[in-house]
Coordinates of C-alpha atoms in Angstrom, one line a residue:
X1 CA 104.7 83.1 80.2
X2 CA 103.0 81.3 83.1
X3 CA 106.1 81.7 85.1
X4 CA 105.6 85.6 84.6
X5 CA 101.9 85.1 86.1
X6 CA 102.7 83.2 89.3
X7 CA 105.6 84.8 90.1
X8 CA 103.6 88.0 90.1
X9 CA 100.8 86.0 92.0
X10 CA 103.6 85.3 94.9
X11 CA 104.5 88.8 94.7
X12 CA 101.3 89.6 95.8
X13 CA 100.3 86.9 98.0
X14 CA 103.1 88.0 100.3
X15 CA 102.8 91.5 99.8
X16 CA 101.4 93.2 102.4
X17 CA 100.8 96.9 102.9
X18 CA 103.0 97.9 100.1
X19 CA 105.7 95.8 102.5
X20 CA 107.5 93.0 100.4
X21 CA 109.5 90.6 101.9
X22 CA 112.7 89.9 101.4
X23 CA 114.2 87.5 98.9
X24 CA 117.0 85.6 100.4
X25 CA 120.6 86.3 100.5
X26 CA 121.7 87.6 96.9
X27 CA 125.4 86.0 97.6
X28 CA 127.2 83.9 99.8
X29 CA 131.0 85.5 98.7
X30 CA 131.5 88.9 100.0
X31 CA 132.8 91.0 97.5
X32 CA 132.6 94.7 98.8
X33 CA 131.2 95.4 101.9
X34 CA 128.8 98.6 101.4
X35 CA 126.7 99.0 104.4
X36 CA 126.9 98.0 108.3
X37 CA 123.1 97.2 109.6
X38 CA 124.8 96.0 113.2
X39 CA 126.1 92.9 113.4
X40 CA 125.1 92.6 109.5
X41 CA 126.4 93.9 106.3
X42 CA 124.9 94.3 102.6
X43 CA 127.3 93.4 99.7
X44 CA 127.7 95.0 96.3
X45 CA 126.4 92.1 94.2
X46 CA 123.5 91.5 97.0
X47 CA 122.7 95.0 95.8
X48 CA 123.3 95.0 91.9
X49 CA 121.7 91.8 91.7
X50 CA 118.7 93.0 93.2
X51 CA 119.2 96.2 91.4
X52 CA 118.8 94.4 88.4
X53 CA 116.0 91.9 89.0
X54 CA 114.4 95.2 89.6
X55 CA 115.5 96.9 86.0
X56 CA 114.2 93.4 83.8
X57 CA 110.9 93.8 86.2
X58 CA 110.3 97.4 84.7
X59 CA 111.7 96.2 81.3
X60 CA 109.3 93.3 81.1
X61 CA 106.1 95.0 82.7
X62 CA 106.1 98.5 80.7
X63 CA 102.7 99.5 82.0
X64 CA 103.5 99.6 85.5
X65 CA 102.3 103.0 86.3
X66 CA 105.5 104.1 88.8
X67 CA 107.7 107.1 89.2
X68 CA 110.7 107.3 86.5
X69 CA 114.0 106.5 88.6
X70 CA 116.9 106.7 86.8
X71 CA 119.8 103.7 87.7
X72 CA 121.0 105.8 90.6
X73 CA 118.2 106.1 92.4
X74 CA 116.9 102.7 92.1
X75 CA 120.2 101.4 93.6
X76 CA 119.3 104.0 96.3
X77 CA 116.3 102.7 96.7
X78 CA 117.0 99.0 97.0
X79 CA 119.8 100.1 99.2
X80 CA 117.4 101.8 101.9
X81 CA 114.9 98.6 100.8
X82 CA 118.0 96.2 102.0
X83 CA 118.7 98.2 104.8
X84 CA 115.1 98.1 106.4
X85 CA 115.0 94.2 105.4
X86 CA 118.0 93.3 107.5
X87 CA 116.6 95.5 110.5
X88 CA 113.2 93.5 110.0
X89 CA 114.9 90.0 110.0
X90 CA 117.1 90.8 113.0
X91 CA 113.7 92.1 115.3
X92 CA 111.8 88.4 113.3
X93 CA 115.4 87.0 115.6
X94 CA 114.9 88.8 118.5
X95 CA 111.3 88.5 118.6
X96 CA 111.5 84.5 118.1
X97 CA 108.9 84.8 115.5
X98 CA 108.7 81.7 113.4
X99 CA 106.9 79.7 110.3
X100 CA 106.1 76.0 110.4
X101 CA 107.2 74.0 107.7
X102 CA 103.3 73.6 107.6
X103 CA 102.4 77.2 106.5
X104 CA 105.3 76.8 104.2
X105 CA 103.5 73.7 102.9
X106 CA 100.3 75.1 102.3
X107 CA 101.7 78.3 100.6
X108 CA 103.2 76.5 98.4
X109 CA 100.3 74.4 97.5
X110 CA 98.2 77.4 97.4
X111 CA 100.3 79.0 94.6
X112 CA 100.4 75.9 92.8
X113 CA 96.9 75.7 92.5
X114 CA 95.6 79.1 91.7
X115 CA 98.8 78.7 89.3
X116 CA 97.5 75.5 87.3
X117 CA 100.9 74.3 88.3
X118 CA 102.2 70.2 89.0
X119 CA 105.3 69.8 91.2
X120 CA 107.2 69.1 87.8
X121 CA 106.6 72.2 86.1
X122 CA 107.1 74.4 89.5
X123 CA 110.7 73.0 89.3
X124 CA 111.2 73.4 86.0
X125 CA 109.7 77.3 85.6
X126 CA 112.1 77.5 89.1
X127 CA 115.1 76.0 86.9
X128 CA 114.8 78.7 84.5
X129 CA 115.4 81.1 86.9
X130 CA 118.0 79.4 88.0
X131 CA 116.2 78.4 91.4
X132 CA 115.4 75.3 93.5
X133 CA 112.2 74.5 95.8
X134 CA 114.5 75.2 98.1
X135 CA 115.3 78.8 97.2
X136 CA 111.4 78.9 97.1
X137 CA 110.8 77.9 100.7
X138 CA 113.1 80.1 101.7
X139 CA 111.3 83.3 99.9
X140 CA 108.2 82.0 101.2
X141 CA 109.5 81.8 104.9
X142 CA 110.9 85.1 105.6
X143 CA 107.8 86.7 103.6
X144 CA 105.4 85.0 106.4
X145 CA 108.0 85.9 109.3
X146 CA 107.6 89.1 107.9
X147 CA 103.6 89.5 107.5
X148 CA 103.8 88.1 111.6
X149 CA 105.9 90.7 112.2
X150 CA 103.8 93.6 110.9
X151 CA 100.4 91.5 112.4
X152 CA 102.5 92.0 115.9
X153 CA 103.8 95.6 115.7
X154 CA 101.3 97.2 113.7
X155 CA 98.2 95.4 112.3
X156 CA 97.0 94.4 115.9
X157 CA 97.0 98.1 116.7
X158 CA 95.2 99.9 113.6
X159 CA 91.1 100.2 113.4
X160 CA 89.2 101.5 111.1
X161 CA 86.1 102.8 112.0
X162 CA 82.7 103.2 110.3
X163 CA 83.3 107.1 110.6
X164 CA 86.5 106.8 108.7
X165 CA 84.8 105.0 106.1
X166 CA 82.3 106.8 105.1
X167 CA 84.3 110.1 105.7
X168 CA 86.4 109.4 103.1
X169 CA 83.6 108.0 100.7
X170 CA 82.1 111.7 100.9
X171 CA 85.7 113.2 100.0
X172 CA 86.1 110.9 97.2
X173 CA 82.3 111.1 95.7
X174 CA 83.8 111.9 92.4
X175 CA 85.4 107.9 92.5
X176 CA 82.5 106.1 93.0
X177 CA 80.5 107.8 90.7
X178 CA 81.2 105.5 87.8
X179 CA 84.6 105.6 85.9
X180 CA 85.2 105.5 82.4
X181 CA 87.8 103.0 81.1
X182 CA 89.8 101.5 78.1
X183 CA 90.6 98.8 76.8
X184 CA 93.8 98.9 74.4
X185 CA 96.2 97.3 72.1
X186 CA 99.7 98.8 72.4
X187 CA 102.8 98.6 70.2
X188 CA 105.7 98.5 72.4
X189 CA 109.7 99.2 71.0
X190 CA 111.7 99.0 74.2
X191 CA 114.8 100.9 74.8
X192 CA 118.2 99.2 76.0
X193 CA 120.3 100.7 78.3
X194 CA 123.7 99.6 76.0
X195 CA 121.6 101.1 73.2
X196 CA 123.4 103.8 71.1
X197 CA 121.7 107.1 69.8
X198 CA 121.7 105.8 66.3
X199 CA 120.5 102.8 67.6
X200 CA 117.1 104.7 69.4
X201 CA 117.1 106.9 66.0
X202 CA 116.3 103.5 64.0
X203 CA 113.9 102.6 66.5
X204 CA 112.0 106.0 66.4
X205 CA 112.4 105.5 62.7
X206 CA 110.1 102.2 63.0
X207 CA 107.9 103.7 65.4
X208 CA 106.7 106.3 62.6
X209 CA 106.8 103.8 59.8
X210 CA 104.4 101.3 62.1
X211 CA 102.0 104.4 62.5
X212 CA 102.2 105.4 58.9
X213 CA 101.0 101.5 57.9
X214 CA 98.2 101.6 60.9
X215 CA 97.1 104.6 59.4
X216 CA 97.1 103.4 56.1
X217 CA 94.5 100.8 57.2
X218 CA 97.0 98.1 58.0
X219 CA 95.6 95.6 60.9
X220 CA 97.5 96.9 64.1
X221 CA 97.1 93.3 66.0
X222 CA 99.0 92.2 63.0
X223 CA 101.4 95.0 63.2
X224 CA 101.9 94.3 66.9
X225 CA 102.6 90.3 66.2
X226 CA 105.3 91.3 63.7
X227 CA 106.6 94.2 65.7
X228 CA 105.8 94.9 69.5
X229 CA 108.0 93.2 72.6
X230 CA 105.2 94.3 74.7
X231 CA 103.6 91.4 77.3
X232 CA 100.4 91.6 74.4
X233 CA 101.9 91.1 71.7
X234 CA 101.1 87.1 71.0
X235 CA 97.2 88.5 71.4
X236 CA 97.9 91.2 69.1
X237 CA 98.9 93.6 71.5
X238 CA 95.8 93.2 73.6
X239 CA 96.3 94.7 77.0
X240 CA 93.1 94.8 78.5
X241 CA 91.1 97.4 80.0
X242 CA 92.6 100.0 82.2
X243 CA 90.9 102.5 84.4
X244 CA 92.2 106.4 85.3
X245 CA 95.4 105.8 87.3
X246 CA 96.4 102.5 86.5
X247 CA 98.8 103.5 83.5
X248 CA 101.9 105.3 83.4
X249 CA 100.9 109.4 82.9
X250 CA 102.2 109.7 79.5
X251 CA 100.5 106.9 78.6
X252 CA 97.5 108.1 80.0
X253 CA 97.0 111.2 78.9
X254 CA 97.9 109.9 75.4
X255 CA 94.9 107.4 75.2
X256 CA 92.1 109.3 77.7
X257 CA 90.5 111.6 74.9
X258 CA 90.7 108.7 72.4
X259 CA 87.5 107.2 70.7
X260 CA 87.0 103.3 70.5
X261 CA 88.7 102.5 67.1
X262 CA 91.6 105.3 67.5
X263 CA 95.5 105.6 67.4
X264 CA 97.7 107.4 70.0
X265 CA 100.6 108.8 68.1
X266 CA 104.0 106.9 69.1
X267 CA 104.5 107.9 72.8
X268 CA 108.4 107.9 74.0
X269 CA 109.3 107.3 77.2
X270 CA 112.1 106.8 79.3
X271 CA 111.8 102.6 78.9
X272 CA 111.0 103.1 75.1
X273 CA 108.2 103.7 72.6
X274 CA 104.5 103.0 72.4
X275 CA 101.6 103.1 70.0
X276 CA 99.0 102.3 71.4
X277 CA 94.9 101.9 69.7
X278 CA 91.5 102.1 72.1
X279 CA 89.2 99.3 71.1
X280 CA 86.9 100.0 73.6
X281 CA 85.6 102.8 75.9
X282 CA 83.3 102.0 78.7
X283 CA 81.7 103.5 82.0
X284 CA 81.4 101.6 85.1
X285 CA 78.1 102.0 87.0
X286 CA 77.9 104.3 90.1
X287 CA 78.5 102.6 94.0
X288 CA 76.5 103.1 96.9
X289 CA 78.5 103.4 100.0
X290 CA 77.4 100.0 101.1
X291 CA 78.5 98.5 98.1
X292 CA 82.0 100.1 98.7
X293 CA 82.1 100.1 102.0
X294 CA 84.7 97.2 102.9
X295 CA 86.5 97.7 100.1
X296 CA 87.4 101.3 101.5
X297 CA 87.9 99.7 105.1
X298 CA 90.8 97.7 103.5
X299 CA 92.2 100.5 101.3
X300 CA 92.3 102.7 104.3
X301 CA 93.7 99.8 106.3
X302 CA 96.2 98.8 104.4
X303 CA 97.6 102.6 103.9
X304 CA 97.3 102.9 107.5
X305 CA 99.5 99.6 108.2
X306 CA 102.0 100.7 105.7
X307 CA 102.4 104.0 107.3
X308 CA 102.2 102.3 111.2
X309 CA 105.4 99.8 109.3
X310 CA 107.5 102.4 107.9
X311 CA 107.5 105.0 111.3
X312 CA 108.4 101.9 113.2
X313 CA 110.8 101.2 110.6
X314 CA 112.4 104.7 110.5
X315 CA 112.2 104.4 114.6
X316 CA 113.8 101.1 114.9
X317 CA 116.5 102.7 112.2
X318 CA 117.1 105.7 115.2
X319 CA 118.1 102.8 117.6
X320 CA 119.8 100.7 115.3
X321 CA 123.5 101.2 114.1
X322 CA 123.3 102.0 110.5
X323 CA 126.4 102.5 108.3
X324 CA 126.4 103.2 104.5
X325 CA 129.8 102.4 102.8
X326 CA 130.7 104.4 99.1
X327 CA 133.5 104.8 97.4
X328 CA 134.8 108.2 99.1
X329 CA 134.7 106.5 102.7
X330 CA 131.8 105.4 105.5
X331 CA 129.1 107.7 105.7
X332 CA 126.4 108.0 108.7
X333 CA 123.2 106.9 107.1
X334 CA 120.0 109.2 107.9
X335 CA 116.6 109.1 106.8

């Protein structure tokens, strides 16, 4: 769905360093107070709202190559996420950092046209979500209070010299030496978390009889139309090409010893199953270090900003008054 890709495209327009913003207020009502970040708080539905935007991002996306968390620690997470949010937007306040409605403006008008999108269907892929230009405007806003924030405390203070540049580009010969890649169709059976251990026993029961007919010659795009929820499967499960590192490990090392024209056997993980066939296998060409070498300046920047952001982070958290609520009683939160 386009409202998939732009979405995605915002994501990363505002993302900065690893940072992302934050996306409004999840709830006006206060339900259950669960954490004290001074004169704020964090609700429980602020948190199991965002919890599960999180859950139907890894649901949709199952290629995203990111550690395994299971419910609890993703709530942990987005907890300590929530946390730092609060203590950025209070500093953005104290600070007096602001946004125009003219960089608003032209945000929005940038994603609209690397997009394809009118002001009529922004509103109506926002109404699906059950947003308004308004909520929109608002994501957009703290997300550039935010990037001014990081340009003040940390980007205007991190360099990266030639030296480190090409230091690293000796340590990492091995990557710029040309890397092999794939490009894949994939069969994908996702997992439910209300499903019921019959329920995942039918669906490994399809996985097998899907591999059986692709090995007995049926067409696997055809297979995936009728079969896979994947993001691919309209195309016939085409995914694209995908270098080392940019799939989930199982995945991976299911697929990296495969020949163009071969099947992976069904692949469970803990999102659901994949079968997945290599229609292509190709090399990349070697780099020179000139032909890397700002790429590598803004890798090694933007590792260096996101470790500048979270120390001042985790110092601004010593000074701040912190105060994690559960169900046994307050607890002292340290990180």
């Amino acid at each position: 769905m386009r409202w998939r890709s732009w979405t995605i495209n915002l994501s990363l327009f505002l993302l900065l360093g690893g940072i992302l913003p934050s996306f409004g207020t999840a709830a006006e009502l206060v339900d259950r107070i669960i954490a004290y970040v001074n004169d704020d708080i964090i609700t429980l539905s602020e948190l199991n709202e965002r919890t599960n935007a999180l859950v139907a991002a890894r649901q949709q996306n199952p290629f995203l190559r990111e550690q395994e968390l299971s419910l609890e620690e993703m709530r942990h997470s987005m907890l300590n996420r929530l946390i730092d949010e609060r203590l950025a937007s209070q500093e953005i306040s104290r600070l007096k950092i602001s946004v125009s409605a003219e960089e608003i403006d032209e945000t929005v008008a940038r994603i609209m046209k690397e997009n394809q999108l009118t002001q009529e269907t922004l509103e109506a892929e926002l109404r699906k979500e059950e947003r308004t230009i308004t909520d929109l405007r608002q994501q957009i806003k703290e997300g550039l209070e935010q990037r001014k924030l990081v340009s003040r405390e940390v980007q205007s203070k991190t360099v990266i010299t030639d030296e480190i540049v090409e230091a690293y580009y000796q340590s990492n010969l091995t990557d710029f030496q040309g890397k092999g890649r794939w490009r894949i169709q994939d069969i994908y059976l996702p997992y439910y978390p209300d499903d019921t251990p019959e329920e995942r026993a039918r669906l490994r029961d399809l996985a097998q009889q899907i591999l059986e007919r692709v090995r007995a010659g049926v067409d696997f795009g055809l297979l995936a139309k009728n079969y896979s929820q994947g993001p691919g499967a309209e195309a016939g499960g085409d995914m694209g090409y995908f270098a080392p590192g940019e799939l989930e490990p199982v995945l991976e090392a299911a697929v990296e010893n495969l020949k163009a024209g071969e099947v992976s056997p069904d692949i469970e993980t803990t999102r659901g199953i994949h079968i997945i066939k290599v229609t292509e296998v190709d090399r990349t060409p070697p780099k020179a270090l000139d032909e890397v070498r700002e790429s590598i300046r803004n890798l090694l920047y933007k590792r260096e900003v996101e470790f500048r952001y979270r120390e001042w982070l985790s110092s601004l958290r010593e000074r701040s008054y912190v105060r994690i609520v559960d169900e046994t009683g307050p607890q002292l939160q340290k990180r």
